[in-house]
Short mmCIF file of C-alpha atoms and ligand atoms in Angstrom, two decimals:
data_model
loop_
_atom_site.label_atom_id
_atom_site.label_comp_id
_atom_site.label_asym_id
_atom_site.label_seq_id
_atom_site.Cartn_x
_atom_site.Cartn_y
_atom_site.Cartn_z
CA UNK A 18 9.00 -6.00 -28.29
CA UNK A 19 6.61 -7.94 -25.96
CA UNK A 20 8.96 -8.61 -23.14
CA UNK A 21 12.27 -6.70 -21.61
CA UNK A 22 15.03 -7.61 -19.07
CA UNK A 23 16.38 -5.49 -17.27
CA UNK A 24 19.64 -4.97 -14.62
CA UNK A 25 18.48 -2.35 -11.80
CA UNK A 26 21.20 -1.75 -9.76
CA UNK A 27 22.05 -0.77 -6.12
CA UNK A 28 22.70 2.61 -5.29
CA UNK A 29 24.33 4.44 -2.43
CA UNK A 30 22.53 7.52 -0.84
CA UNK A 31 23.30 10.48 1.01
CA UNK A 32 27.37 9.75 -0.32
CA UNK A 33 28.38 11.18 4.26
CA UNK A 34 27.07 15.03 3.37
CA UNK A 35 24.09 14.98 1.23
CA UNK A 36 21.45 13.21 3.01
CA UNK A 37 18.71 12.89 1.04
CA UNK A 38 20.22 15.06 -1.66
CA UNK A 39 23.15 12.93 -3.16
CA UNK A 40 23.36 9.61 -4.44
CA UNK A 41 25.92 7.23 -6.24
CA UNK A 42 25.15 4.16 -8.50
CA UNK A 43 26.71 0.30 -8.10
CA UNK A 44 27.99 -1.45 -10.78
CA UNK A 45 28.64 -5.25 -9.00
CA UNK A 46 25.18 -5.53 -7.43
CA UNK A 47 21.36 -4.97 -8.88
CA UNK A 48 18.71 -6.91 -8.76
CA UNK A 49 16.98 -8.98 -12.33
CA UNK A 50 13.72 -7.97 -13.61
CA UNK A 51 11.60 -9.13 -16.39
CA UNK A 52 8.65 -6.77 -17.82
CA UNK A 53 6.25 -7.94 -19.91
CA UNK A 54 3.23 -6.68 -21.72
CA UNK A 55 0.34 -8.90 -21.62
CA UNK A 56 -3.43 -8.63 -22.76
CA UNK A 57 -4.73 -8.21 -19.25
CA UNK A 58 -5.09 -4.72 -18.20
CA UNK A 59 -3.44 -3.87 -15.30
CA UNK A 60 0.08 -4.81 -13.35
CA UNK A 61 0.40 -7.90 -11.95
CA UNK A 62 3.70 -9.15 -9.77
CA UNK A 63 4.32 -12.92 -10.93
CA UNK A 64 7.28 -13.98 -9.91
CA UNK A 65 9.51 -13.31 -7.06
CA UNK A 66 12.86 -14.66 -6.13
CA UNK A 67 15.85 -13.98 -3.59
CA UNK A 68 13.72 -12.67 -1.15
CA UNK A 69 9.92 -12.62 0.51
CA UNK A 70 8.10 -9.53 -0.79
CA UNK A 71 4.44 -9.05 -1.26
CA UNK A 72 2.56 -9.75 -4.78
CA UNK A 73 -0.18 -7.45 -3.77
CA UNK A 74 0.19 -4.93 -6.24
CA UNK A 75 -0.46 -1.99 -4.00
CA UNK A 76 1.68 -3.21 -1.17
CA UNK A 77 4.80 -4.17 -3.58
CA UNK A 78 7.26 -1.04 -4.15
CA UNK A 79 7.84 -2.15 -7.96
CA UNK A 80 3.72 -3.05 -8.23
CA UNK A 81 3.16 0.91 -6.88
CA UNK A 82 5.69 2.54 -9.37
CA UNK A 83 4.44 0.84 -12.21
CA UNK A 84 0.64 1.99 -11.30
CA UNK A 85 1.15 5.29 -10.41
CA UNK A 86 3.28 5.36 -14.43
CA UNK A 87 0.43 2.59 -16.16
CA UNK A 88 -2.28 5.50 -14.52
CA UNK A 89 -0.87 8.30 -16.38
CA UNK A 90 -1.17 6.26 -19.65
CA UNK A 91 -3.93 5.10 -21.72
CA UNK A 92 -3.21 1.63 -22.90
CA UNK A 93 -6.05 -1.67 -23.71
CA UNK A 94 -3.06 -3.74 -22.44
CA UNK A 95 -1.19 -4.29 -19.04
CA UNK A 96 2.19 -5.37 -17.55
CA UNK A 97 3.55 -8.24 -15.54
CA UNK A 98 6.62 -8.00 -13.33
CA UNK A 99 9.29 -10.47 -12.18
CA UNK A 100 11.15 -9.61 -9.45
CA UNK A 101 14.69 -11.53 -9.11
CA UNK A 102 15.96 -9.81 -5.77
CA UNK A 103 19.72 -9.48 -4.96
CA UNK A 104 19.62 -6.71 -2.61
CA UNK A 105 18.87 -7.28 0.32
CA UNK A 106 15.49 -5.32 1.97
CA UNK A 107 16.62 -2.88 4.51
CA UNK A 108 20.11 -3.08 3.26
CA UNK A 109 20.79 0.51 2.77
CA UNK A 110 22.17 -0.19 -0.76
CA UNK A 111 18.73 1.02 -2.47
CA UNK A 112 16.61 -2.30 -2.23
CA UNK A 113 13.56 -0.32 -2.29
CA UNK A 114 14.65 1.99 -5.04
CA UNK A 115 16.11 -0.64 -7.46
CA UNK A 116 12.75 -2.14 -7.51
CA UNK A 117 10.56 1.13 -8.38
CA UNK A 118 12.64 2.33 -10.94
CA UNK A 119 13.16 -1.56 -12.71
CA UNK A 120 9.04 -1.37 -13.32
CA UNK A 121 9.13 1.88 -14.47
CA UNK A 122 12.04 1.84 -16.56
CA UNK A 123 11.19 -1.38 -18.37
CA UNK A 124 7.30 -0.02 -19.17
CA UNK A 125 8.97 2.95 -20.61
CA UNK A 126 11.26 0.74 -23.16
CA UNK A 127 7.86 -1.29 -24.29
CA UNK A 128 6.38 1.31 -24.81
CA UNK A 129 8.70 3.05 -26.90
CA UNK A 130 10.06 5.73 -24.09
CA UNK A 131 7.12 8.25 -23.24
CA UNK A 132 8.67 9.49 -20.42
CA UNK A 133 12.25 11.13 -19.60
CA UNK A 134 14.56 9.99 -16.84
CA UNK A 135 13.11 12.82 -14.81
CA UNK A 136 9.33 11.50 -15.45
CA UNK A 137 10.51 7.99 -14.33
CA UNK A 138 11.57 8.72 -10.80
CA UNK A 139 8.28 11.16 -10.59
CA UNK A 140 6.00 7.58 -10.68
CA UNK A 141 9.46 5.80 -8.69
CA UNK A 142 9.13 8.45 -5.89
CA UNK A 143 5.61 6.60 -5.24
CA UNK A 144 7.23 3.04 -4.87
CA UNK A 145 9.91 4.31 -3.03
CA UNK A 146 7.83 6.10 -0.14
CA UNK A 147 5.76 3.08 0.34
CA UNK A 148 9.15 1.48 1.92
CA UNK A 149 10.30 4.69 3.41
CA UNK A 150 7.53 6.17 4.24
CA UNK A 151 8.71 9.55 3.01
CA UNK A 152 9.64 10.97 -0.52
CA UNK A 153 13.11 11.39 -1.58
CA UNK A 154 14.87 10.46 -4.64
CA UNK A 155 18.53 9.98 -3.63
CA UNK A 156 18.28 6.34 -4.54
CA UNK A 157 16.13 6.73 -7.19
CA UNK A 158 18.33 9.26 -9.53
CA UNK A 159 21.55 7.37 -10.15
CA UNK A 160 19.91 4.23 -10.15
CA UNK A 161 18.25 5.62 -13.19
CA UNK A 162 20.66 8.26 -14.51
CA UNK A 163 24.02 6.38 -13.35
CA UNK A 164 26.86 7.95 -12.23
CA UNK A 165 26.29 10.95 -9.30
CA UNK A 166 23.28 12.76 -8.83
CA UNK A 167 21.84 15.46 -7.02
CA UNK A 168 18.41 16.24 -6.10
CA UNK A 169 18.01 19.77 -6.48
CA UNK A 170 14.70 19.59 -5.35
CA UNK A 171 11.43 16.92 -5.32
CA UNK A 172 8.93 19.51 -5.87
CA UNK A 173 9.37 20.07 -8.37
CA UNK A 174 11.20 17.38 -9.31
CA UNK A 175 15.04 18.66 -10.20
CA UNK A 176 17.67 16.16 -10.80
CA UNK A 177 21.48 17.25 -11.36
CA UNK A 178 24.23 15.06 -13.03
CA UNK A 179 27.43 15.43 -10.89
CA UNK A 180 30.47 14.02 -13.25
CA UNK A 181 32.66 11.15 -11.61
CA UNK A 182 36.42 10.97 -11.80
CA UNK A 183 37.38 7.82 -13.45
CA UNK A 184 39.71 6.07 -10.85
CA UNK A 185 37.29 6.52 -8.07
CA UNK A 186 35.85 3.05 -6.70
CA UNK A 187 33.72 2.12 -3.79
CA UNK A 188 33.61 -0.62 -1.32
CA UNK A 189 30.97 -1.53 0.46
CA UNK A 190 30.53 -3.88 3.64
CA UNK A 191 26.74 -5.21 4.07
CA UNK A 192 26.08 -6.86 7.50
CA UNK A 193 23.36 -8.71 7.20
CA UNK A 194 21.14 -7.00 9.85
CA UNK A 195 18.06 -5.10 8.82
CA UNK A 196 17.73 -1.80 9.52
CA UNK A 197 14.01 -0.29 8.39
CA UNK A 198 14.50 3.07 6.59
CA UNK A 199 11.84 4.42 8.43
CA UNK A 200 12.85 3.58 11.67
CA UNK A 201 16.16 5.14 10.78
CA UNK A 202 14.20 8.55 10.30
CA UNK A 203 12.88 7.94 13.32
CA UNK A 204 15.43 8.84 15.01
CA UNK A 205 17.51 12.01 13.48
CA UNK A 206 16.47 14.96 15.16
CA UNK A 207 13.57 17.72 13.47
CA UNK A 208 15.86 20.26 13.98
CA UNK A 209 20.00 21.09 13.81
CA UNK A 210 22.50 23.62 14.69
CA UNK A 211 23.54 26.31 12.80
CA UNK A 212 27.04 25.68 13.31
CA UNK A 213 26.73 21.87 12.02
CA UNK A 214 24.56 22.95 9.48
CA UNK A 215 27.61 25.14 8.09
CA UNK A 216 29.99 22.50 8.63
CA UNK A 217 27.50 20.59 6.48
CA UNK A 218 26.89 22.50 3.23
CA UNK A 219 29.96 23.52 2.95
CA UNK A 220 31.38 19.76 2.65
CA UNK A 221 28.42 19.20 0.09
CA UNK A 222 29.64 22.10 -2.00
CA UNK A 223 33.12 20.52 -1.74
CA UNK A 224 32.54 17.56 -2.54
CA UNK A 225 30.92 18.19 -5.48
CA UNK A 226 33.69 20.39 -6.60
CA UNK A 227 35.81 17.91 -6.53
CA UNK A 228 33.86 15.55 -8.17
CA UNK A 229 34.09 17.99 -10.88
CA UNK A 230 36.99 18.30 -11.01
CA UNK A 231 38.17 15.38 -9.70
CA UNK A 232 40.07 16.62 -6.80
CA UNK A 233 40.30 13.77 -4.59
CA UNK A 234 42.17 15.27 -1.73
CA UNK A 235 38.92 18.17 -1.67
CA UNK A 236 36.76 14.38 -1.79
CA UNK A 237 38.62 13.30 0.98
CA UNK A 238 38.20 16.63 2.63
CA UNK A 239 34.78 16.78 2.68
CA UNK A 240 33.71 13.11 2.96
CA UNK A 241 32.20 14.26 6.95
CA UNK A 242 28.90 13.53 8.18
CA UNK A 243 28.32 16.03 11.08
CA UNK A 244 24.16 15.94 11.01
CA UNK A 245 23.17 12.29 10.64
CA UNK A 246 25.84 9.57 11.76
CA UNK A 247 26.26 10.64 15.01
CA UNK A 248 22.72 9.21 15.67
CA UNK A 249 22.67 6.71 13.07
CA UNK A 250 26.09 4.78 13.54
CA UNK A 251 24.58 3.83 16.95
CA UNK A 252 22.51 1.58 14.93
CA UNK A 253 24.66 -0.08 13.60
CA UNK A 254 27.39 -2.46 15.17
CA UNK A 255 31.40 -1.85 14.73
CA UNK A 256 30.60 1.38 12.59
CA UNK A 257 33.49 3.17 14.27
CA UNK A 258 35.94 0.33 14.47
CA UNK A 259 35.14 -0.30 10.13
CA UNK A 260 35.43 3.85 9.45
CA UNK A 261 39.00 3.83 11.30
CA UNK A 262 40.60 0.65 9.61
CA UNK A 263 39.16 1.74 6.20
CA UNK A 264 40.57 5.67 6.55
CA UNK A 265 43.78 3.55 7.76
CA UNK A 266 43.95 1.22 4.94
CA UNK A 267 43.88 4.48 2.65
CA UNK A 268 40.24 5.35 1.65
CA UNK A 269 39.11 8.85 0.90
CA UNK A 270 36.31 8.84 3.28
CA UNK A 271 33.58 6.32 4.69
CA UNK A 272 29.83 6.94 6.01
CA UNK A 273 26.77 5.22 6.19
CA UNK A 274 25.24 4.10 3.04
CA UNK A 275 21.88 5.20 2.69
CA UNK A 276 20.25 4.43 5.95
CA UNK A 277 22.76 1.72 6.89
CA UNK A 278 23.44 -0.92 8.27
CA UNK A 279 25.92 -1.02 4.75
CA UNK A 280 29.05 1.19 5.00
CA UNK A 281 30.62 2.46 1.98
CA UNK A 282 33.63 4.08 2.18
CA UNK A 283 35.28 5.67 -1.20
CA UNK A 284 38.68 4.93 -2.53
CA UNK A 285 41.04 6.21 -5.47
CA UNK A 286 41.85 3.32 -7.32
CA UNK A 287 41.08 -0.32 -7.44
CA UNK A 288 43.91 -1.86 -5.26
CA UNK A 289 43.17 0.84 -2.28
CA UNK A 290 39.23 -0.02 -2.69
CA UNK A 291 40.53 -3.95 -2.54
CA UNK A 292 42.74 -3.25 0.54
CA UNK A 293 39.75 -1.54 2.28
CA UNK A 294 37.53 -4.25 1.30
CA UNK A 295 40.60 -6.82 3.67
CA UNK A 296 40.81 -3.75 6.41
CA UNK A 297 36.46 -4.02 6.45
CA UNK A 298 36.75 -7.87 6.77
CA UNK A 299 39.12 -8.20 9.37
CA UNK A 300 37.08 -5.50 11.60
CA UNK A 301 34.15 -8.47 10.57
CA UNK A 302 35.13 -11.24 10.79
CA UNK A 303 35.58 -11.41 14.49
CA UNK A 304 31.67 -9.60 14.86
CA UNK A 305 29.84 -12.91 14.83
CA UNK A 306 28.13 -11.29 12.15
CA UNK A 307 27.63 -12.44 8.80
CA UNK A 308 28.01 -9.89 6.17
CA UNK A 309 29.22 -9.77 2.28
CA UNK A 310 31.53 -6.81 0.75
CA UNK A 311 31.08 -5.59 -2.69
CA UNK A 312 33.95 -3.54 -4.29
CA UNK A 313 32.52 -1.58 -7.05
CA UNK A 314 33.58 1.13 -9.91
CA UNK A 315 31.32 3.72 -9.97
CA UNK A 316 28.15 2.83 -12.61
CA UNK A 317 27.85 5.83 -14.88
CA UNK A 318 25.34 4.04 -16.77
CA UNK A 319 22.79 3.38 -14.58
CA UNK A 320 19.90 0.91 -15.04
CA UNK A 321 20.04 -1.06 -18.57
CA UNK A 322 18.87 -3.45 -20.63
CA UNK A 323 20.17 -7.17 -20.39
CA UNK A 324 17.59 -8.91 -23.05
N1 HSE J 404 18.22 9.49 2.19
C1 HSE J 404 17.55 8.34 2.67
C2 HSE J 404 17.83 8.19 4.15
C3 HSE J 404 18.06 7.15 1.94
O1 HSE J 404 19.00 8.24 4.52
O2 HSE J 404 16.89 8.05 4.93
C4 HSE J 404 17.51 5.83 2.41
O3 HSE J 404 16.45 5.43 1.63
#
């Protein structure tokens, strides 16, 4: 096999509690990559569509992934990459993340799967920090593993399956403003209180208790951001106005996806995701503010193979 295609999809991170910890993988949205092995040495980017990113190896997140993986290997051949962008940069659906692991994971199938899952977001972590300017894997997991994850730790790297109850289904509202990752660091504070840091953990341990056991009133319970949205959601317009319609229209919960401007909010079962997707428009539509909605079951698969 000379040449792969691959579906890397969008991922939700943080899930309200675990920022920078948890993470949650799309199934209606991913970006299109081809990987190819060609007699060149090296990794070249040749060909992107959807949106403007750099070719520059170096300075693309995919072209970074794939060298710090083709540096740990000893090959007399290299790779090219085609990039067929869906998501959005600055999205907060895992733009970034979709394209370090799609490199990576499509090397690994050509060349008959060296690495573990584990091993792949090691060399993603690199493509991913050159958009965020930090390391963190949130994205990166269960855009590879699928389903939930948890990063127990980056150093060394520790990655946790969380399981997912079966009816759960998220909805997500993308206004199509760009909010930079970094600059959404930029402003959380270096330090919390004790108190909120309590009110914290002990939602993360909730909720993933009751994704274990797929408890979705504990889900609901513990769906609460104390730490990071109340600095974030001031970056991004009718946050409060979409979190109350959604938690009327019947959602378990709703936060800011990754590093926003996207929202997700969780629901149990298709029709309440569906009505939250109407309650999300409405809130909208009258923003002046174009935006798209994706209602999603929960990918437990992860990144795969199209071709
Ligand atoms: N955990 C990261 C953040 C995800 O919220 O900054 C965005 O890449």
């Amino acid at each position: 096999m000379n040449e792969i295609k691959i579906f890397s999809p969008a991922t939700v991170a943080n899930v309200a509690c675990g920022f920078d910890v948890l993470g949650f993988c799309l199934d209606s949205v991913g970006d299109d990559m081809v990987i190819r092995k060609v007699d060149k040495k090296g990794i070249r980017i040749s060909r992107i569509e959807g949106f403007e990113l750099p070719y520059e190896t170096e300075k693309n997140v995919a072209g970074v992934s794939a060298l710090a993986m083709y540096n740990a290997i000893d090959v007399d051949f290299g790779f090219e990459i085609e990039i067929y962008k869906r998501i959005k940069p600055g999205s907060g659906i895992g733009s970034s993340a979709a394209s370090a692991v799609g490199s990576v994971f499509g090397m690994n199938e050509l060349l008959g799967r060296p690495f573990n899952k584990t091993q792949l977001t090691e060399f993603a972590i690199k493509g991913e920090a050159l958009a965020s300017k930090c390391e963190h894997a949130d994205n990166l997991a269960p855009a590879l593993f699928g389903g939930f994850t948890l990063v127990k730790s980056v150093v060394p790297l520790k990655i946790l399956e969380i399981p997912c109850p079966n009816d759960l289904y998220a909805t997500i509202i993308h206004p199509q403003i760009e909010i930079k990752t970094s600059e959404a660091r930029a402003v959380l504070p270096k330090e919390v209180p004790l108190a909120d840091a309590i009110t914290q953990w002990s939602n993360l341990g909730s909720l993933v208790h009751g994704l274990h056991t797929s408890d979705y009133d504990l889900i609901k319970d513990s769906l609460k951001d104390v730490i990071i949205e109340p600095h974030r959601s001031k970056l991004i317009p009718f946050y409060n106005e979409v979190k109350n319609e959604v938690l009327k229209a019947g959602a378990l919960g709703a936060s800011i996806s990754g590093s926003g401007p996207s929202i997700f909010s969780l629901s149990k079962g298709l029709e309440t995701a569906k009505t939250v997707k109407e309650a999300m428009k409405t809130v909208y539509a009258k923003s002046g503010i174009d935006f798209d909605i994706h209602v999603s079951k929960i990918n437990t698969k992860g990144i795969k193979i199209i071709d």
